[in-house]
XYZ file of C-alpha atoms in Angstrom:
710
model
C 29.513 -1.312 7.427
C 26.383 -2.601 9.208
C 26.662 -2.364 13.407
C 23.696 -4.482 13.916
C 25.886 -7.327 12.239
C 29.396 -6.429 13.790
C 26.816 -6.526 16.942
C 25.882 -10.332 16.282
C 29.172 -11.257 15.711
C 30.355 -9.981 18.475
C 27.699 -12.009 20.716
C 28.133 -14.920 18.744
C 31.510 -14.917 20.289
C 30.406 -15.067 23.515
C 27.845 -17.617 23.058
C 30.104 -19.603 21.492
C 32.369 -19.675 24.392
C 29.313 -20.608 26.517
C 28.359 -23.400 24.153
C 24.758 -21.349 22.654
C 25.421 -21.254 19.086
C 21.316 -20.415 18.381
C 21.008 -18.026 15.547
C 17.587 -17.236 17.131
C 19.675 -15.326 20.322
C 21.142 -13.360 17.720
C 17.959 -12.646 16.049
C 17.015 -11.028 19.455
C 19.543 -7.728 19.074
C 17.660 -5.117 17.574
C 17.586 -0.864 16.818
C 16.105 0.108 19.992
C 12.840 1.930 19.302
C 13.590 4.470 22.012
C 16.645 6.991 22.221
C 16.453 6.826 25.862
C 16.657 3.106 25.845
C 20.505 3.888 23.715
C 20.918 2.670 20.366
C 20.491 -1.201 19.985
C 19.070 -3.155 22.836
C 19.565 -7.502 23.283
C 16.773 -9.100 24.478
C 18.362 -12.598 24.504
C 19.261 -12.277 28.430
C 15.710 -13.628 29.299
C 15.431 -16.818 26.658
C 18.883 -17.948 27.595
C 18.495 -17.305 31.387
C 15.762 -19.760 31.097
C 17.817 -22.052 29.359
C 20.463 -21.954 31.488
C 18.269 -22.187 34.466
C 19.080 -18.615 36.021
C 18.144 -15.435 36.685
C 17.532 -13.202 33.226
C 19.389 -10.267 34.874
C 22.657 -12.006 35.989
C 23.092 -13.715 32.879
C 23.112 -10.242 31.050
C 25.314 -8.999 33.094
C 27.420 -11.414 32.669
C 27.312 -11.386 29.063
C 27.766 -7.460 29.108
C 31.072 -7.861 31.314
C 32.375 -10.603 28.584
C 31.046 -8.391 24.891
C 33.825 -6.975 23.826
C 32.402 -3.774 22.336
C 34.445 -0.736 23.729
C 36.157 0.658 20.900
C 32.727 0.872 19.245
C 30.274 1.925 22.005
C 30.236 2.933 25.829
C 29.903 0.115 28.461
C 26.143 -1.382 28.232
C 23.600 -0.986 30.405
C 21.319 -3.316 31.815
C 17.656 -2.201 32.204
C 14.728 -4.321 33.388
C 14.790 -8.163 33.914
C 17.554 -8.351 31.463
C 17.657 -5.973 28.699
C 21.277 -5.221 27.326
C 20.893 -1.474 25.981
C 24.182 0.029 23.833
C 25.448 3.655 23.136
C 27.677 3.868 20.258
C 30.395 5.669 20.608
C 30.748 8.898 19.132
C 33.710 9.299 17.791
C 33.420 5.740 16.302
C 30.705 6.941 14.344
C 32.255 9.527 12.943
C 34.701 7.200 11.799
C 32.215 5.189 9.653
C 30.756 7.815 8.589
C 34.200 9.154 7.337
C 34.688 5.813 5.294
C 31.176 5.925 4.105
C 31.297 9.086 2.949
C 34.154 8.183 0.825
C 33.031 4.615 -0.535
C 31.035 4.164 -3.798
C 28.813 1.729 -1.647
C 28.321 4.024 1.070
C 29.489 1.838 3.627
C 27.863 -1.662 2.781
C 29.650 -4.670 2.379
C 28.885 -6.835 0.386
C 27.430 -10.524 1.724
C 30.531 -12.880 3.141
C 28.376 -15.890 1.098
C 26.716 -14.606 -2.241
C 23.935 -17.122 -3.432
C 21.690 -17.785 -6.061
C 18.593 -16.448 -6.388
C 15.868 -17.081 -8.977
C 13.283 -14.664 -8.856
C 9.601 -15.491 -10.884
C 6.910 -12.515 -11.208
C 5.201 -10.189 -13.109
C 3.711 -13.244 -15.001
C 1.119 -11.761 -16.979
C -1.173 -13.506 -19.636
C -0.161 -11.647 -22.512
C -3.037 -12.395 -24.500
C -4.498 -9.464 -22.524
C -2.814 -5.484 -21.175
C -1.844 -5.531 -17.895
C -3.919 -4.318 -15.426
C -3.470 -2.699 -11.577
C -3.465 -6.383 -10.266
C -0.212 -6.697 -11.843
C 2.068 -3.656 -10.556
C 2.403 -5.623 -6.789
C 3.709 -8.683 -8.589
C 6.251 -6.752 -10.844
C 7.268 -3.928 -8.257
C 7.611 -5.965 -5.327
C 9.657 -8.670 -7.184
C 11.864 -5.457 -9.359
C 12.476 -4.209 -5.847
C 13.769 -7.415 -4.171
C 15.893 -8.582 -7.568
C 17.343 -4.826 -6.863
C 18.240 -5.751 -2.850
C 19.738 -9.159 -3.696
C 22.222 -8.197 -6.071
C 23.721 -4.567 -4.091
C 24.361 -6.986 -1.528
C 26.268 -9.174 -3.796
C 23.829 -11.977 -4.810
C 23.909 -13.644 -8.234
C 19.776 -12.726 -8.881
C 18.107 -14.496 -12.220
C 15.158 -12.671 -12.971
C 12.572 -15.411 -14.777
C 9.421 -13.978 -16.407
C 6.619 -17.115 -16.054
C 4.478 -15.179 -18.667
C 0.864 -17.117 -19.886
C 1.342 -17.694 -23.381
C -0.421 -20.906 -23.683
C -3.674 -21.051 -22.133
C -6.815 -20.763 -22.461
C -6.493 -16.519 -23.032
C -4.691 -17.923 -26.279
C -7.789 -19.685 -26.860
C -10.311 -16.819 -26.174
C -8.554 -14.750 -28.451
C -8.086 -18.018 -31.886
C -11.592 -17.736 -31.295
C -12.696 -14.055 -31.752
C -10.067 -14.074 -35.034
C -11.874 -16.525 -36.654
C -14.892 -15.027 -35.976
C -14.592 -11.385 -34.777
C -11.887 -9.622 -36.620
C -12.176 -6.433 -38.128
C -9.123 -6.882 -40.655
C -8.832 -3.346 -41.035
C -8.120 -2.233 -37.370
C -5.657 -5.555 -36.951
C -3.771 -4.415 -39.774
C -2.959 -0.887 -38.009
C -3.566 -1.825 -34.694
C -2.862 -5.574 -33.741
C -2.278 -5.444 -30.159
C -5.194 -3.147 -29.650
C -7.466 -5.516 -32.313
C -6.668 -8.753 -30.178
C -7.373 -7.097 -27.096
C -10.389 -6.459 -27.737
C -11.468 -9.260 -29.162
C -10.703 -10.905 -26.043
C -12.503 -8.832 -24.445
C -15.563 -9.317 -26.872
C -15.035 -13.239 -26.167
C -14.644 -12.641 -22.469
C -18.108 -10.836 -22.262
C -19.863 -12.779 -23.590
C -18.382 -16.485 -22.338
C -19.521 -14.494 -18.528
C -22.558 -13.514 -20.144
C -23.449 -17.327 -21.031
C -22.541 -18.660 -17.831
C -24.188 -15.778 -15.746
C -27.594 -16.672 -17.282
C -27.189 -19.887 -17.216
C -26.564 -19.203 -13.676
C -29.509 -17.399 -12.823
C -31.958 -19.983 -15.053
C -31.656 -22.540 -12.133
C -33.295 -20.487 -9.804
C -30.793 -21.729 -7.182
C -29.328 -18.755 -6.334
C -32.610 -16.230 -5.506
C -33.918 -19.616 -3.853
C -31.771 -19.068 -1.346
C -31.718 -15.815 -1.248
C -35.185 -16.108 -0.394
C -34.746 -18.587 2.288
C -31.862 -16.667 3.800
C -34.493 -13.348 4.408
C -36.830 -15.512 5.274
C -35.104 -17.058 8.188
C -33.180 -13.337 9.326
C -37.045 -12.402 9.658
C -37.832 -15.427 11.705
C -34.688 -14.314 13.740
C -35.712 -10.990 14.040
C -39.228 -11.817 15.167
C -37.847 -14.234 17.996
C -35.680 -11.435 19.086
C -38.396 -9.024 20.117
C -39.752 -9.233 23.842
C -42.992 -11.746 24.483
C -42.732 -13.258 20.720
C -43.004 -16.944 19.916
C -41.022 -18.450 17.404
C -42.401 -19.716 14.146
C -42.475 -23.340 13.617
C -39.740 -23.125 16.893
C -40.908 -26.624 18.388
C -40.392 -28.441 14.572
C -36.760 -27.698 15.244
C -34.388 -28.268 12.338
C -37.613 -28.190 9.726
C -37.991 -24.538 10.288
C -34.701 -24.384 7.937
C -35.480 -25.508 4.325
C -31.399 -26.138 4.707
C -28.373 -25.029 7.007
C -27.442 -21.562 7.054
C -24.126 -22.573 6.250
C -23.987 -25.200 3.023
C -23.050 -25.136 -0.269
C -24.784 -22.765 -1.575
C -25.100 -22.785 -5.727
C -22.213 -20.455 -7.021
C -19.715 -22.476 -4.232
C -19.957 -20.616 -1.476
C -19.599 -21.207 1.753
C -20.789 -20.021 4.962
C -20.325 -22.498 7.867
C -20.695 -19.801 10.604
C -23.810 -20.277 10.500
C -24.593 -23.651 9.865
C -25.867 -26.682 12.505
C -22.212 -27.359 13.553
C -21.263 -23.875 14.359
C -24.328 -22.690 16.398
C -25.458 -25.855 18.008
C -25.903 -29.491 18.100
C -29.909 -28.959 18.395
C -30.359 -27.406 15.673
C -31.095 -23.609 14.208
C -34.413 -23.051 15.311
C -33.977 -25.047 18.699
C -30.620 -22.044 18.788
C -33.291 -19.205 17.799
C -35.478 -20.217 20.744
C -32.320 -20.461 23.361
C -31.377 -17.433 22.554
C -34.335 -15.297 22.229
C -33.014 -12.904 24.750
C -29.448 -12.960 23.659
C -31.108 -11.956 20.377
C -32.299 -8.457 21.648
C -30.405 -5.928 20.152
C -28.742 -3.631 22.708
C -29.245 -0.265 23.196
C -26.297 0.633 20.736
C -27.587 -1.090 17.950
C -25.552 -3.962 17.335
C -27.251 -6.982 15.804
C -27.261 -10.685 17.503
C -24.698 -12.940 16.861
C -27.055 -15.445 15.627
C -28.188 -13.081 12.787
C -24.528 -11.926 11.630
C -23.322 -14.984 9.917
C -26.765 -15.574 8.033
C -27.024 -11.815 7.143
C -23.224 -11.867 5.381
C -23.966 -15.239 3.558
C -26.824 -13.279 2.272
C -25.306 -10.161 1.498
C -22.528 -12.237 -0.283
C -25.664 -14.037 -2.312
C -27.270 -10.520 -2.877
C -23.697 -9.521 -4.324
C -23.717 -12.314 -6.499
C -27.055 -12.172 -7.985
C -26.280 -7.986 -8.921
C -23.146 -9.548 -10.282
C -24.743 -12.059 -12.618
C -27.264 -9.864 -13.399
C -25.058 -6.750 -14.468
C -22.959 -9.398 -17.059
C -26.290 -10.711 -18.413
C -27.912 -6.422 -19.223
C -24.844 -5.931 -20.448
C -24.931 -8.163 -23.467
C -29.122 -7.632 -24.031
C -29.398 -4.257 -23.463
C -27.187 -4.124 -26.801
C -29.077 -5.549 -29.517
C -25.608 -6.401 -31.194
C -24.345 -8.536 -28.386
C -27.369 -10.009 -28.064
C -26.989 -10.812 -31.507
C -23.362 -12.841 -31.432
C -24.585 -14.340 -28.137
C -27.590 -16.340 -29.819
C -24.945 -16.926 -33.056
C -22.273 -18.314 -30.976
C -23.873 -20.525 -27.894
C -21.800 -23.026 -25.301
C -18.854 -20.651 -26.138
C -16.613 -21.451 -23.332
C -16.375 -25.484 -24.969
C -15.231 -24.086 -28.140
C -12.762 -21.701 -26.924
C -11.327 -25.016 -24.989
C -11.567 -26.569 -28.462
C -8.940 -24.435 -30.330
C -7.254 -23.874 -27.013
C -7.266 -28.004 -26.910
C -6.012 -27.992 -30.902
C -3.528 -25.082 -30.280
C -1.255 -27.995 -27.313
C -2.027 -30.488 -30.119
C -0.176 -28.799 -33.006
C -2.932 -27.607 -35.354
C -1.158 -26.054 -38.065
C -3.598 -23.626 -38.366
C -3.690 -22.448 -34.701
C 0.117 -22.763 -34.224
C 0.771 -20.320 -37.313
C -1.666 -17.602 -36.031
C -0.546 -17.990 -32.603
C 2.793 -18.016 -33.681
C 1.761 -14.755 -35.512
C -0.151 -13.451 -31.915
C 2.707 -13.156 -29.866
C 5.194 -11.132 -31.420
C 3.085 -8.340 -30.979
C 1.421 -9.346 -26.807
C 5.279 -9.125 -26.145
C 6.135 -6.115 -27.525
C 3.553 -4.283 -25.829
C 4.093 -6.233 -22.583
C 7.856 -4.785 -23.146
C 6.771 -1.077 -23.692
C 5.501 -1.448 -20.309
C 8.289 -2.897 -18.579
C 10.020 -0.313 -20.317
C 8.377 2.442 -18.726
C 8.802 0.913 -15.564
C 12.605 0.712 -15.804
C 11.551 -2.909 -15.212
C 13.738 -5.913 -17.124
C 14.173 -9.623 -16.991
C 16.858 -12.295 -17.500
C 14.805 -14.489 -18.873
C 11.144 -14.597 -20.362
C 10.328 -18.117 -20.505
C 6.318 -18.770 -20.247
C 3.615 -21.581 -20.351
C 5.315 -22.743 -24.107
C 8.572 -23.243 -23.157
C 7.646 -26.279 -21.080
C 5.034 -27.528 -22.895
C 7.208 -30.606 -24.640
C 8.670 -31.344 -21.188
C 5.219 -32.289 -19.422
C 4.312 -35.554 -20.915
C 7.676 -36.488 -20.199
C 7.654 -35.415 -16.494
C 3.936 -36.898 -15.670
C 5.327 -40.365 -17.101
C 8.339 -40.206 -15.008
C 6.553 -39.280 -11.632
C 4.283 -42.234 -12.646
C 7.019 -44.243 -12.838
C 9.076 -43.205 -10.151
C 5.449 -44.096 -7.715
C 5.464 -40.812 -6.522
C 2.362 -40.120 -8.600
C -0.902 -42.350 -9.627
C -3.830 -42.843 -11.264
C -7.118 -42.116 -9.161
C -10.254 -42.016 -11.433
C -8.170 -41.662 -14.150
C -6.286 -38.527 -14.084
C -2.831 -38.597 -12.616
C -2.040 -37.584 -9.124
C 0.289 -36.291 -6.310
C -1.314 -37.462 -3.116
C 0.500 -35.266 -0.588
C 0.909 -35.263 3.679
C -0.988 -33.220 4.834
C -3.096 -31.873 2.021
C -6.764 -32.779 1.538
C -6.963 -33.272 -1.911
C -3.964 -34.651 -4.312
C -2.648 -32.263 -6.749
C -3.612 -33.316 -10.202
C -1.199 -33.297 -13.132
C -3.338 -34.384 -15.941
C -6.418 -34.768 -16.232
C -8.910 -37.350 -17.609
C -8.813 -36.443 -20.374
C -4.781 -35.662 -21.219
C -4.873 -32.197 -20.173
C -2.031 -31.011 -18.287
C -2.564 -28.063 -15.316
C -1.013 -25.084 -14.247
C 0.159 -26.978 -11.299
C 2.309 -29.576 -14.150
C 3.655 -26.706 -15.588
C 4.791 -25.213 -12.374
C 6.835 -28.677 -11.678
C 8.252 -28.668 -14.976
C 9.406 -25.064 -14.423
C 10.867 -25.814 -10.900
C 12.507 -28.794 -12.488
C 13.920 -26.891 -15.075
C 15.553 -23.934 -13.514
C 16.727 -26.750 -10.771
C 18.996 -28.464 -13.629
C 19.971 -25.053 -15.305
C 20.654 -22.837 -12.709
C 20.862 -24.912 -9.400
C 19.809 -22.023 -7.300
C 19.919 -21.920 -3.462
C 16.795 -20.352 -3.641
C 13.345 -19.587 -5.911
C 11.187 -16.833 -4.687
C 7.779 -16.953 -6.728
C 6.157 -13.249 -6.027
C 2.371 -14.264 -6.673
C -0.586 -13.035 -4.880
C -1.764 -14.560 -1.694
C -5.313 -16.145 -3.379
C -2.610 -18.897 -4.948
C -1.174 -19.709 -1.620
C -2.796 -23.111 -1.507
C -1.297 -23.917 -4.653
C 2.378 -23.387 -3.660
C 2.444 -25.405 -0.947
C 1.320 -28.282 -2.642
C 3.725 -27.573 -5.362
C 6.966 -27.244 -2.849
C 5.031 -30.539 -1.193
C 5.420 -31.920 -4.431
C 9.108 -30.639 -5.248
C 10.965 -32.241 -2.042
C 9.148 -35.320 -3.479
C 11.336 -34.837 -6.020
C 13.929 -34.642 -4.456
C 14.513 -30.707 -4.245
C 15.310 -30.880 -0.259
C 18.311 -28.338 -0.055
C 16.166 -25.180 -2.038
C 14.985 -22.218 -0.682
C 11.554 -22.002 -1.539
C 9.233 -19.304 -0.956
C 5.886 -17.972 -1.991
C 6.540 -14.019 -1.735
C 2.494 -13.462 -1.221
C 0.926 -9.642 -1.122
C -2.727 -8.587 -0.763
C -5.350 -6.797 -2.988
C -5.322 -3.084 -4.779
C -7.986 -1.922 -3.378
C -9.831 1.647 -4.408
C -10.820 3.841 -2.065
C -14.678 2.779 -1.908
C -12.503 -0.141 0.136
C -13.375 -2.469 -2.637
C -10.738 -3.852 -5.654
C -9.742 -0.912 -7.721
C -11.698 -1.407 -11.161
C -12.839 1.194 -13.898
C -16.673 2.457 -13.540
C -18.259 -0.240 -16.371
C -16.396 -3.329 -13.100
C -12.873 -3.895 -14.905
C -9.944 -4.076 -13.234
C -8.160 -0.841 -14.276
C -5.679 -0.726 -16.492
C -1.997 -0.474 -15.852
C -1.128 1.818 -18.322
C -3.929 4.318 -18.082
C -3.089 4.200 -14.170
C 0.294 5.126 -14.835
C -0.503 7.904 -17.529
C -2.733 9.327 -14.569
C -0.490 9.477 -12.320
C 1.724 11.259 -14.316
C -0.470 13.916 -15.636
C -1.310 14.823 -12.078
C 2.437 14.897 -11.218
C 2.935 16.913 -14.048
C 0.373 19.186 -12.948
C 1.801 19.437 -8.851
C 5.420 19.945 -10.465
C 4.026 22.670 -12.896
C 2.127 24.313 -9.777
C 5.097 24.245 -7.583
C 7.154 25.854 -10.447
C 5.295 28.812 -11.255
C 4.986 29.829 -7.387
C 8.859 30.386 -7.350
C 9.738 33.561 -5.742
C 11.879 34.208 -8.483
C 9.638 32.715 -11.721
C 9.730 29.330 -13.583
C 12.936 27.526 -13.976
C 11.771 24.485 -15.443
C 11.565 23.666 -19.116
C 8.223 22.286 -20.750
C 10.531 19.188 -21.604
C 12.047 19.295 -17.897
C 8.314 19.662 -16.499
C 7.254 16.384 -18.444
C 10.648 14.419 -17.471
C 10.369 15.392 -14.099
C 6.468 14.448 -13.836
C 6.779 11.335 -15.775
C 9.516 10.179 -12.653
C 7.878 11.226 -10.186
C 4.529 9.722 -11.349
C 5.449 6.393 -12.065
C 7.917 6.775 -8.753
C 4.718 7.760 -7.189
C 2.571 4.386 -7.898
C 6.168 1.884 -7.154
C 6.515 3.963 -3.554
C 2.700 3.586 -2.690
C 3.086 -0.244 -3.369
C 6.422 -1.003 -1.573
C 5.381 0.840 1.159
C 3.010 -0.958 2.437
C 3.230 -4.406 4.042
C 3.192 -6.509 1.037
C 1.129 -8.867 2.778
C -1.999 -6.387 3.170
C -4.452 -5.146 0.942
C -3.743 -1.377 0.811
C -6.018 1.298 -0.775
C -5.023 3.191 -4.295
C -5.080 6.932 -3.766
C -3.695 9.348 -6.683
C -3.543 12.332 -3.782
C -2.213 10.698 -1.371
C 1.019 8.888 -3.167
C 1.759 11.979 -4.782
C 1.810 14.159 -2.094
C 4.761 16.306 -0.981
C 4.832 15.580 2.732
C 4.364 11.969 4.775
C 5.859 8.315 3.790
C 5.941 9.266 -0.233
C 7.724 8.756 -3.126
C 7.364 12.432 -3.623
C 8.589 13.534 -0.705
C 11.778 11.156 -0.911
C 12.845 12.626 -4.546
C 11.763 16.014 -3.363
C 14.356 15.803 0.076
C 16.718 14.444 -2.699
C 16.681 17.182 -5.051
C 16.451 19.796 -1.671
C 19.958 18.115 -0.719
C 21.618 18.696 -4.321
C 20.266 22.281 -4.630
C 22.743 23.114 -1.693
C 25.699 22.441 -4.009
C 24.609 24.366 -6.684
C 23.725 26.709 -4.525
C 27.338 26.651 -2.601
C 29.253 25.903 -6.133
C 30.336 22.922 -4.599
C 31.451 20.032 -6.335
C 30.624 16.773 -4.423
C 33.277 14.252 -6.378
C 35.389 17.195 -5.074
C 34.837 16.896 -1.867
C 34.482 13.032 -1.110
C 37.453 12.696 -2.241
C 39.251 15.364 -0.075
C 40.090 13.176 2.875
C 38.250 15.472 5.079
C 36.597 14.106 8.023
C 32.559 13.562 9.271
C 32.445 15.777 13.065
C 29.231 14.943 14.857
C 29.181 18.217 17.715
C 25.474 18.303 18.274
C 22.764 15.578 18.482
C 21.493 16.634 15.297
C 24.321 15.860 13.006
C 24.581 12.552 15.751
C 21.306 11.469 14.526
C 21.760 11.810 11.175
C 24.652 10.143 11.072
C 23.451 7.420 12.998
C 20.373 7.110 10.614
C 22.842 6.942 7.622
C 25.144 4.457 8.702
C 21.994 1.615 9.307
C 21.221 1.673 5.142
C 23.106 -1.657 4.995
C 21.109 -3.753 7.852
C 18.256 -2.244 6.966
C 18.640 -4.378 3.666
C 19.722 -7.110 5.572
C 15.852 -6.639 7.801
C 14.179 -6.251 4.472
C 15.892 -9.294 3.091
C 15.139 -11.525 5.630
C 11.146 -11.935 4.939
C 11.739 -9.489 1.752
C 9.230 -6.779 2.486
C 10.712 -4.181 0.850
C 8.605 -1.506 3.041
C 11.374 -2.283 5.668
C 13.897 0.430 3.582
C 10.661 2.183 2.303
C 10.362 2.481 6.052
C 14.427 3.933 6.207
C 14.114 6.146 3.679
C 10.934 7.895 5.561
C 12.650 8.268 8.956
C 16.306 9.489 7.122
C 14.607 12.130 5.402
C 12.792 13.578 8.719
C 16.017 13.588 10.467
C 17.910 15.151 7.698
C 14.660 17.648 7.839
C 15.585 18.367 11.608
C 19.414 18.632 10.773
C 18.913 20.964 8.023
C 16.372 23.628 9.989
C 18.822 23.346 13.278
C 22.399 22.903 11.658
C 23.169 25.658 8.732
C 25.772 24.649 6.501
C 26.725 26.802 4.193
C 27.444 29.455 6.844
C 28.697 26.899 9.129
C 32.095 27.975 11.033
C 34.722 26.794 10.920
C 35.633 25.766 8.060
C 36.136 22.036 9.057
C 32.218 22.126 10.445
C 31.198 23.393 7.125
C 32.965 20.355 5.427
C 31.632 18.212 7.500
C 28.626 18.966 7.147
C 28.734 18.955 3.444
C 29.685 15.556 3.847
C 26.313 13.994 5.593
C 24.090 16.054 2.797
C 26.054 14.376 0.500
C 25.444 11.134 2.114
C 22.423 11.695 2.514
C 21.639 12.461 -1.125
C 23.476 9.194 -2.199
C 22.038 7.078 0.403
C 18.317 8.826 -0.888
C 19.067 7.979 -4.518
C 20.396 4.486 -4.037
C 17.155 3.358 -1.283
C 15.075 4.726 -4.505
C 17.065 3.197 -6.841
C 17.076 -0.490 -5.567
C 13.517 0.656 -5.661
C 13.065 1.131 -8.874
C 12.482 4.801 -8.798
C 14.349 7.302 -10.120
C 15.567 10.748 -8.369
C 15.004 14.050 -9.494
C 17.847 16.826 -9.259
C 15.325 20.026 -8.914
C 11.365 20.205 -8.582
């Protein structure tokens, strides 16, 4: 059972009698953060007292008096201004644990009202290999899918792959001009990936060279350096400010203006620093601009310096792209022979979309190779989808969708483009450009429409990185205009994967780390750890080379997944092989080790877990470590409920880590195989078994496999 849900149900009965049927009040019932406050705490008396115009402590006392919890908890205690604290009865906990030990679902009930969910996750562009950036969407989406299904919901997983866009125009152009026929015959996927990278490299070179040739970037950098030098000079005691009397003319432009690269640093603009202009602000802040004893930089210069660093980073990136091509005679020759490459690629893409026979034939030839490569990676990750309906699936629906929206007055033509104007947004949602081309927004609307008509979901979850937030805000607003008002639409956003230097996790060449190379490295490091541990066992190694390899694969891939899922999904996180493979701390390896350690007890004692579960024996909780472990085990179901409230798998990883820690304390203080009498030994074995099964199920819901030995 879910203790938290049961407490909420009983509170709800009282609140309903009070005429306060408010779900937000029930959300204020939570597990206690400190043991001295009991096992659970209800904080709803404070807002309820304010609503009723009564003292919160008085309201709390009356709630506690009317609450029917004597069968499961000791009399509630009122603390502070009106907190209601609960301590569960130990005999009641033991009864629930006895039932959970014999239950295949570990005492976790199915939801009373199952829903239909559509989960959109992973969604790579199939024309290029998956990289580290795809890991978050894939593993977060897969974990949510598993958790929702376990709780009893109907879940439809749909991998909305990019199989129709500009990336295929790049491959088509590369195939026609740069193909190595023999390499394509032997390893088609690798050759297609090479063609994609080559065309991308040449396009980036041409774009970078064009930007640098304008001189705008260099001019802006020089301006900012001059402004910073003037600001620094003016900060020195007794210094005059050159050009101060001329006011705004001291600047050639506001610091926060949009530069040639489209970067805006509004913090340093005239409107941000004062209405009298930048030079006047420099003059007025001459004292504030002086460095402090700690060497802190003046507030006025900080935004300037940040903007300068942004432009310098952009310049370095552009120069690197130019040098990479011009330092290679072969690449330089190709770049010269294929000018305006972006326009040529767009032309190939347009021909594909228009039904050009040759491009369609080649696309149909490329696609199976690309999909087979994706499937191989997904199989290794243990990820599967119910549907893989890519952008191409919806292409024939786009024209009708746009015409229908125009006919209904939900879209209108503006400057030749078909647009949906949405309340609360400064810019419209363009669904057909002036040249007749469709956009991602058009495809996403068609996809949403198809999903609603075909699967009639209660909720659609899009597991996509945070940079697409505005797109989904507009998409959901447009969906409401189309009449989809009763479906839950959620953007499950997430942050970036960073290297240990705090920057996006890339190779030395500057590319994002390939997903398969990342997995290979994790498995190789796991194999080293597993082998060293096995070789160091007192009685000698126990594992064969094949067993070591299998364990390393599970530990390595599990480590990558768990390290991602253990983070708050909305935050960036730092990728570290050494930390994620540690056998201590909140890692998958620690959880797998904890599971294997529990299972070793049954091997050592010659105990059959299946017979133990069916024996009808009871769980006993005579000591604090046993009670603490038992309570943690019974919180598995409520943890899943809480994790799914806001779609955060990290709540499950935190739970598993806490469970493993409580088991460790139990294991140290409560002998199992040598326990006397037999009833206590059996009880402790039941707790051990329930711990192992809960860890196994928890990891399974995260898409991670356990190992029987490590």
